[in-house]
Coordinates of C-alpha atoms in Angstrom, one line a residue:
M1459 CA -44.5 73.0 -33.2
G1460 CA -48.3 73.6 -32.2
K1461 CA -49.8 71.3 -35.0
N1462 CA -47.7 68.5 -32.8
R1463 CA -50.1 65.7 -31.0
T1464 CA -49.7 66.2 -27.5
P1465 CA -49.2 62.8 -26.1
D1466 CA -50.9 61.6 -22.8
T1467 CA -49.0 60.5 -20.9
G1468 CA -51.6 60.6 -18.2
D1469 CA -50.6 60.1 -14.6
A1470 CA -46.5 59.4 -15.8
F1471 CA -45.3 61.9 -14.2
R1472 CA -46.9 60.9 -10.1
V1473 CA -44.3 59.8 -8.1
P1474 CA -45.6 57.0 -5.7
A1475 CA -45.4 57.6 -2.0
W1476 CA -43.4 54.4 -1.2
M1477 CA -40.8 55.3 -4.0
H1478 CA -40.8 59.2 -2.7
L1479 CA -39.8 58.3 0.6
L1480 CA -37.5 55.0 0.5
G1481 CA -35.5 57.3 -2.5
G1482 CA -36.1 60.5 0.0
L1483 CA -33.9 57.8 2.8
V1484 CA -31.7 57.0 -0.1
A1485 CA -30.9 60.1 -1.1
R1486 CA -30.3 62.0 2.1
H1487 CA -28.5 59.4 3.7
R1488 CA -25.7 58.2 0.8
R1489 CA -23.0 57.6 3.4
A1490 CA -24.6 55.1 4.7
W1491 CA -25.8 53.6 1.4
I1492 CA -22.2 53.5 0.5
R1493 CA -21.3 51.4 3.1
L1494 CA -23.7 48.7 2.6
G1495 CA -22.2 48.5 -0.4
N1496 CA -19.2 47.9 0.8
L1497 CA -20.4 45.4 2.5
E1498 CA -22.3 43.4 0.2
T1499 CA -19.1 43.6 -1.6
R1500 CA -17.3 41.9 1.2
L1501 CA -19.9 39.3 2.0
L1502 CA -20.2 38.6 -1.8
A1503 CA -16.4 37.5 -2.1
N1504 CA -15.7 34.5 -3.2
E1505 CA -18.5 34.7 -5.9
L1506 CA -16.4 38.0 -7.5
A1507 CA -13.7 36.2 -7.5
D1508 CA -14.3 35.4 -10.8
I1509 CA -16.0 37.9 -12.2
E1510 CA -14.6 40.1 -14.7
I1511 CA -15.3 43.9 -16.5
T1512 CA -14.4 43.6 -19.8
A1513 CA -15.3 46.3 -22.5
P1514 CA -18.2 47.4 -21.0
V1515 CA -20.4 49.4 -22.9
Y1516 CA -21.6 53.6 -22.8
I1517 CA -24.0 55.1 -23.9
A1518 CA -23.3 58.6 -23.6
G1519 CA -24.9 61.4 -25.9
L1520 CA -27.7 64.8 -25.2
A1521 CA -30.6 63.4 -24.6
R1522 CA -33.1 62.7 -27.3
S1523 CA -29.9 61.5 -29.4
G1524 CA -31.1 58.5 -29.6
S1525 CA -30.0 56.9 -26.7
T1526 CA -32.9 55.1 -25.1
L1527 CA -33.5 53.9 -28.3
L1528 CA -30.1 52.0 -28.9
L1529 CA -30.2 51.5 -25.0
E1530 CA -32.8 49.9 -25.8
I1531 CA -31.5 47.7 -28.6
L1532 CA -29.0 46.9 -26.8
S1533 CA -29.5 45.6 -23.5
R1534 CA -32.3 42.9 -25.5
H1535 CA -28.5 40.8 -26.3
P1536 CA -28.4 37.5 -23.8
Q1537 CA -24.5 38.7 -22.9
V1538 CA -25.4 42.7 -21.1
A1539 CA -26.4 43.7 -17.9
T1540 CA -27.5 47.5 -17.6
H1541 CA -29.8 49.0 -15.0
C1542 CA -33.3 48.6 -15.0
Y1543 CA -36.4 50.8 -13.8
Q1544 CA -36.8 48.3 -10.7
D1545 CA -34.1 48.7 -9.6
Y1546 CA -34.2 52.4 -7.8
P1547 CA -33.5 53.2 -5.2
M1548 CA -31.5 50.7 -4.1
L1549 CA -29.5 50.9 -6.7
F1550 CA -26.5 51.1 -3.9
T1551 CA -26.7 47.1 -3.0
P1552 CA -27.8 45.5 -6.8
Y1553 CA -26.9 41.5 -5.2
A1554 CA -29.4 42.0 -2.6
W1555 CA -31.9 43.8 -3.9
Q1556 CA -31.6 41.6 -7.6
R1557 CA -32.4 38.9 -5.1
F1558 CA -35.3 40.2 -3.1
L1559 CA -37.2 41.2 -6.0
D1560 CA -36.6 37.0 -7.3
R1561 CA -37.7 36.1 -4.1
V1562 CA -41.5 38.0 -4.1
P1563 CA -44.2 37.5 -5.5
R1564 CA -44.6 39.8 -8.2
R1565 CA -47.8 41.2 -10.6
R1566 CA -48.0 41.6 -14.1
V1567 CA -47.1 44.6 -15.3
E1568 CA -48.7 46.0 -18.4
P1569 CA -46.4 48.2 -20.4
A1570 CA -46.9 51.6 -20.4
E1571 CA -46.0 54.8 -22.6
R1572 CA -43.0 57.0 -20.3
A1573 CA -43.6 60.0 -19.2
H1574 CA -41.7 61.2 -22.4
G1575 CA -44.5 60.1 -24.2
D1576 CA -42.7 59.3 -26.7
G1577 CA -44.1 55.5 -27.4
V1578 CA -41.7 54.4 -25.0
R1579 CA -43.7 51.1 -23.7
I1580 CA -41.8 50.5 -20.3
T1581 CA -42.7 48.4 -17.4
P1582 CA -39.9 48.3 -14.0
E1583 CA -37.9 45.8 -15.8
S1584 CA -37.2 48.0 -19.1
P1585 CA -33.7 49.0 -18.9
E1586 CA -32.6 52.5 -17.6
A1587 CA -30.6 55.1 -16.7
F1588 CA -29.6 55.6 -12.9
E1589 CA -26.3 55.2 -12.6
E1590 CA -26.8 59.0 -12.4
M1591 CA -27.2 58.1 -8.4
L1592 CA -23.8 57.5 -7.8
W1593 CA -21.6 59.8 -10.0
M1594 CA -23.8 62.3 -7.6
A1595 CA -22.1 60.1 -4.8
F1596 CA -18.8 60.1 -4.6
F1597 CA -18.7 63.9 -7.3
P1598 CA -21.3 65.7 -5.1
A1599 CA -20.8 69.1 -6.8
L1600 CA -21.5 67.8 -10.4
H1601 CA -24.7 69.1 -11.8
D1602 CA -23.4 72.8 -10.6
P1603 CA -23.8 74.8 -13.5
H1604 CA -21.5 76.7 -12.4
R1605 CA -18.3 74.3 -12.4
S1606 CA -17.1 73.0 -14.7
A1607 CA -18.0 68.8 -15.1
A1608 CA -15.0 67.8 -17.2
L1609 CA -13.8 64.7 -15.7
D1610 CA -10.2 63.2 -17.1
A1611 CA -7.2 60.4 -17.4
D1612 CA -5.6 63.5 -14.6
T1613 CA -9.1 62.4 -12.4
L1614 CA -8.1 60.6 -8.9
N1615 CA -11.1 59.2 -6.9
V1616 CA -9.8 55.4 -5.6
E1617 CA -13.4 55.6 -3.4
F1618 CA -15.8 56.0 -5.9
E1619 CA -13.4 54.0 -8.5
T1620 CA -12.9 50.7 -6.0
F1621 CA -17.3 50.6 -5.4
Y1622 CA -18.2 51.9 -9.3
R1623 CA -15.9 48.9 -9.9
D1624 CA -17.7 46.4 -6.9
H1625 CA -21.0 48.1 -8.3
I1626 CA -20.4 46.5 -12.4
R1627 CA -19.7 43.6 -11.0
K1628 CA -22.6 42.6 -8.6
L1629 CA -25.1 43.9 -11.4
L1630 CA -22.8 41.3 -13.1
L1631 CA -23.2 38.4 -11.3
A1632 CA -26.8 39.6 -10.0
R1633 CA -27.7 39.4 -13.6
N1634 CA -25.3 36.3 -15.1
A1635 CA -24.3 38.6 -17.3
E1636 CA -20.2 38.6 -18.7
R1637 CA -20.3 42.5 -20.7
Y1638 CA -22.0 45.8 -18.9
L1639 CA -24.3 48.3 -20.7
S1640 CA -23.9 51.6 -19.2
K1641 CA -26.6 55.2 -21.1
G1642 CA -25.9 58.1 -19.0
N1643 CA -26.0 61.6 -20.6
Y1644 CA -23.7 62.8 -18.5
N1645 CA -21.1 60.5 -19.1
V1646 CA -19.8 62.9 -22.7
T1647 CA -17.9 64.4 -19.8
R1648 CA -16.0 61.9 -18.4
L1649 CA -15.0 59.8 -22.0
A1650 CA -11.6 60.2 -21.0
Y1651 CA -12.2 59.4 -17.4
L1652 CA -13.7 55.6 -18.2
L1653 CA -11.6 54.8 -20.7
D1654 CA -8.3 55.2 -18.5
L1655 CA -10.2 53.2 -15.3
F1656 CA -11.7 50.6 -18.2
P1657 CA -8.9 50.9 -21.7
D1658 CA -11.4 48.1 -23.8
A1659 CA -14.0 50.4 -23.1
R1660 CA -16.7 50.9 -26.0
F1661 CA -18.1 54.3 -26.2
I1662 CA -21.6 55.2 -28.4
I1663 CA -22.5 58.2 -28.9
P1664 CA -25.4 59.1 -30.5
V1665 CA -26.2 62.7 -32.1
R1666 CA -28.8 64.2 -34.4
N1667 CA -29.6 66.6 -36.9
P1668 CA -29.5 69.5 -34.6
V1669 CA -32.7 70.6 -36.0
W1670 CA -35.2 68.3 -35.1
H1671 CA -33.4 67.5 -32.0
I1672 CA -34.1 70.7 -30.3
A1673 CA -37.2 70.5 -31.8
S1674 CA -37.4 67.4 -29.6
L1675 CA -35.7 69.0 -27.1
M1676 CA -37.8 71.4 -26.3
K1677 CA -41.7 69.1 -25.9
Q1678 CA -39.7 67.3 -23.8
H1679 CA -38.5 70.3 -21.8
R1680 CA -42.4 71.8 -21.9
L1681 CA -43.4 68.0 -21.5
F1682 CA -42.3 67.9 -18.3
R1683 CA -42.6 71.6 -16.8
A1684 CA -46.2 70.9 -17.3
G1685 CA -46.2 67.6 -15.7
Q1686 CA -43.8 68.5 -12.6
Q1687 CA -46.7 71.3 -12.5
A1688 CA -49.2 68.6 -12.1
H1689 CA -47.0 66.7 -9.7
H1690 CA -44.9 68.7 -7.8
R1691 CA -42.9 64.8 -6.1
A1692 CA -41.5 64.7 -9.6
V1693 CA -38.8 67.6 -9.3
E1694 CA -36.8 65.8 -5.9
H1695 CA -37.4 62.5 -7.9
L1696 CA -35.5 64.0 -11.3
R1697 CA -33.5 65.5 -8.8
R1698 CA -32.6 62.4 -6.8
V1699 CA -31.8 60.2 -9.4
G1700 CA -29.9 62.9 -11.4
H1701 CA -31.8 64.0 -14.3
F1702 CA -31.7 67.5 -15.4
E1703 CA -32.0 67.8 -18.9
F1704 CA -35.9 69.1 -19.1
G1705 CA -38.0 70.1 -16.1
L1706 CA -38.4 73.1 -13.2
D1707 CA -35.3 72.3 -12.2
R1708 CA -33.3 72.1 -16.2
R1709 CA -29.6 72.5 -15.5
P1710 CA -27.0 72.6 -17.9
V1711 CA -23.4 70.7 -18.0
N1712 CA -20.6 72.6 -17.8
T1713 CA -17.8 70.8 -20.0
G1714 CA -15.4 74.1 -18.8
D1715 CA -16.6 76.9 -20.8
A1716 CA -18.0 79.5 -18.3
V1717 CA -18.6 81.4 -20.6
A1718 CA -21.1 79.1 -23.2
V1719 CA -23.2 78.1 -20.4
E1720 CA -23.7 81.4 -18.5
H1721 CA -25.4 82.5 -22.4
I1722 CA -27.1 79.6 -21.9
L1723 CA -28.0 80.1 -18.5
R1724 CA -29.1 83.8 -19.3
C1725 CA -31.1 82.8 -22.6
W1726 CA -33.5 80.5 -20.8
R1727 CA -33.7 82.6 -18.0
D1728 CA -35.3 86.0 -21.0
G1729 CA -37.0 82.8 -22.7
A1730 CA -34.9 82.9 -25.5
E1731 CA -36.1 79.1 -25.6
V1732 CA -34.7 78.0 -29.6
E1733 CA -31.6 80.3 -28.7
G1734 CA -30.8 78.4 -25.8
W1735 CA -31.1 75.4 -27.0
A1736 CA -29.2 76.0 -30.0
R1737 CA -26.0 76.8 -28.2
Y1738 CA -27.0 74.3 -25.6
W1739 CA -26.7 71.8 -28.5
Q1740 CA -23.2 73.8 -30.1
H1741 CA -22.0 73.5 -26.3
I1742 CA -22.2 69.9 -25.9
H1743 CA -21.2 68.5 -29.4
Q1744 CA -18.0 70.5 -29.6
Y1745 CA -17.1 69.6 -26.9
I1746 CA -17.4 65.7 -28.0
A1747 CA -16.0 67.0 -31.5
H1748 CA -13.4 68.2 -29.3
C1749 CA -12.3 64.9 -27.3
L1750 CA -12.5 63.3 -30.4
D1751 CA -10.1 65.1 -32.5
T1752 CA -7.4 65.3 -29.2
S1753 CA -6.6 61.9 -28.6
A1754 CA -6.6 58.6 -30.2
P1755 CA -7.6 56.3 -28.2
L1756 CA -10.7 57.3 -27.1
R1757 CA -11.2 57.9 -31.7
Q1758 CA -10.2 54.6 -31.5
A1759 CA -12.1 53.4 -28.4
A1760 CA -15.8 55.7 -29.9
L1761 CA -18.5 55.2 -32.2
V1762 CA -20.7 58.4 -33.8
V1763 CA -24.2 56.7 -33.9
R1764 CA -26.1 59.3 -36.2
F1765 CA -30.0 58.4 -35.6
D1766 CA -30.9 59.9 -39.4
A1767 CA -28.3 57.2 -40.8
L1768 CA -29.4 54.2 -37.6
C1769 CA -33.6 55.0 -38.9
R1770 CA -32.2 55.3 -43.2
D1771 CA -31.1 52.1 -42.7
P1772 CA -30.5 50.6 -40.4
D1773 CA -30.3 46.9 -40.5
A1774 CA -25.8 48.3 -41.6
T1775 CA -26.2 50.4 -38.8
L1776 CA -27.5 48.2 -36.0
R1777 CA -24.3 46.3 -37.7
T1778 CA -21.8 48.0 -37.5
L1779 CA -23.0 49.1 -33.8
F1780 CA -22.7 44.9 -32.5
A1781 CA -19.3 45.0 -33.8
H1782 CA -18.0 48.4 -32.3
C1783 CA -19.6 46.5 -28.8
R1784 CA -17.4 43.5 -29.6
L1785 CA -20.7 41.8 -29.5
P1786 CA -21.0 38.4 -31.8
V1787 CA -24.7 39.4 -33.4
P1788 CA -27.1 36.3 -32.5
T1789 CA -29.2 35.5 -35.5
G1790 CA -32.2 37.2 -37.0
M1791 CA -31.5 39.8 -34.1
A1792 CA -30.2 43.0 -36.6
E1793 CA -32.8 41.8 -39.1
Q1794 CA -35.6 42.1 -36.1
E1795 CA -34.1 45.5 -34.0
A1796 CA -33.6 47.0 -37.5
E1797 CA -38.1 46.4 -38.4
R1798 CA -38.7 48.0 -35.4
I1799 CA -36.9 51.5 -35.7
H1800 CA -38.3 54.8 -37.9
L1801 CA -38.5 58.2 -38.0
P1802 CA -40.4 59.6 -35.5
D1803 CA -43.6 60.7 -36.1
Y1804 CA -45.4 62.0 -33.6
Y1805 CA -44.1 65.8 -33.4
R1806 CA -42.6 67.5 -36.8
P1807 CA -39.9 70.8 -36.4
D1808 CA -41.7 73.4 -36.7
F1809 CA -39.4 76.8 -36.3
T1810 CA -40.0 79.8 -38.1
T1811 CA -37.0 81.2 -40.3
A1812 CA -35.7 83.2 -38.3
E1813 CA -35.3 80.8 -35.7
L1814 CA -34.0 78.4 -38.3
D1815 CA -31.7 81.2 -39.1
T1816 CA -30.1 80.6 -35.5
I1817 CA -29.9 77.1 -35.1
R1818 CA -28.2 76.7 -38.1
R1819 CA -25.7 80.0 -36.6
F1820 CA -25.1 78.5 -33.7
T1821 CA -24.9 74.5 -34.6
E1822 CA -23.4 74.4 -38.5
D1823 CA -19.2 73.9 -37.4
A1824 CA -20.4 71.3 -34.7
A1825 CA -22.8 69.8 -36.9
A1826 CA -19.9 69.5 -39.6
R1827 CA -17.0 68.1 -36.4
L1828 CA -19.0 65.1 -36.8
G1829 CA -20.4 64.7 -39.7
L1830 CA -24.4 66.7 -39.8
A1831 CA -26.3 68.4 -41.9
P1832 CA -27.8 71.1 -39.9
S1833 CA -29.9 72.2 -43.2
A1834 CA -30.5 68.8 -43.4
S1835 CA -34.4 68.7 -45.3
L1836 CA -36.6 68.2 -43.1
Q1837 CA -39.1 65.6 -45.1

């Protein structure tokens, strides 16, 4: 894909010293921060008594499938609250941290393109996926590619479940919101568990044509490797926040198929990037399709959002999205959001014929199960 524009992300991978030190303090002492979070909950007992978790919305899919776009759109709805960049690294005490931020003077920050180099411009108030920090604190082996990361309705972790529910309630209190919104790529392996915790949860599963999707994944991986090589703190930062999708510590999600994961790892070790990503795309999306096929409650709770359909008919897709999430659409909101949506124009797939055949061979079955056409035109 050498003909594509190389994004100028500047120092987007630079991790400030204060963030590196404070983030390290939180990561090294997670049990202490859990205790602080529980103390915060006890101190807020009266305020939390009337806070209910109603139909939380979860965006979960393989990275680069359109999940950030959906997060940004839904986060602008006046009823919802989600994590944002300024929440890091004080995620375990969301109410106290928000009150602190409300009281300190802050200078105006101009939006800057994020490290992904995809045109998404962010500020400290922009929504971001940080929930993974909580999962890692209670399930420390989730990102070991040699162990299954799948959590189902039989999973039981009372300490986590109590802390997690309290955390959501505190975030709703701090943001003065009614509904919780989460973006977490890794939640694709926890759909059944989350539905067991919240039977009225709504799931948004973005999927994308595998040719375009794999092109985007490969582009991001190269970008992250270069950024981390230039700014070494970024490797540890991404580990602490729970992002292993790209870069020098790339790790595939193990959905329970150890053989498939070993094939993926071997391809990546041997430099067979296209085949490795194609196998990984298949691995994740076959798992998603299986979960939806075998669980009627999950099928009813989940909406598969096809990225091409979102870009080609954004107004209709967004209205379906809001209706599924049980969120009333404020006047003009769907039309305003639709105007911002378009197909990517900053890169194009540039695979050889053999590489396209590899992608289609590994992805066509899962793509068909999810209503995607792996051989769709690139025009």
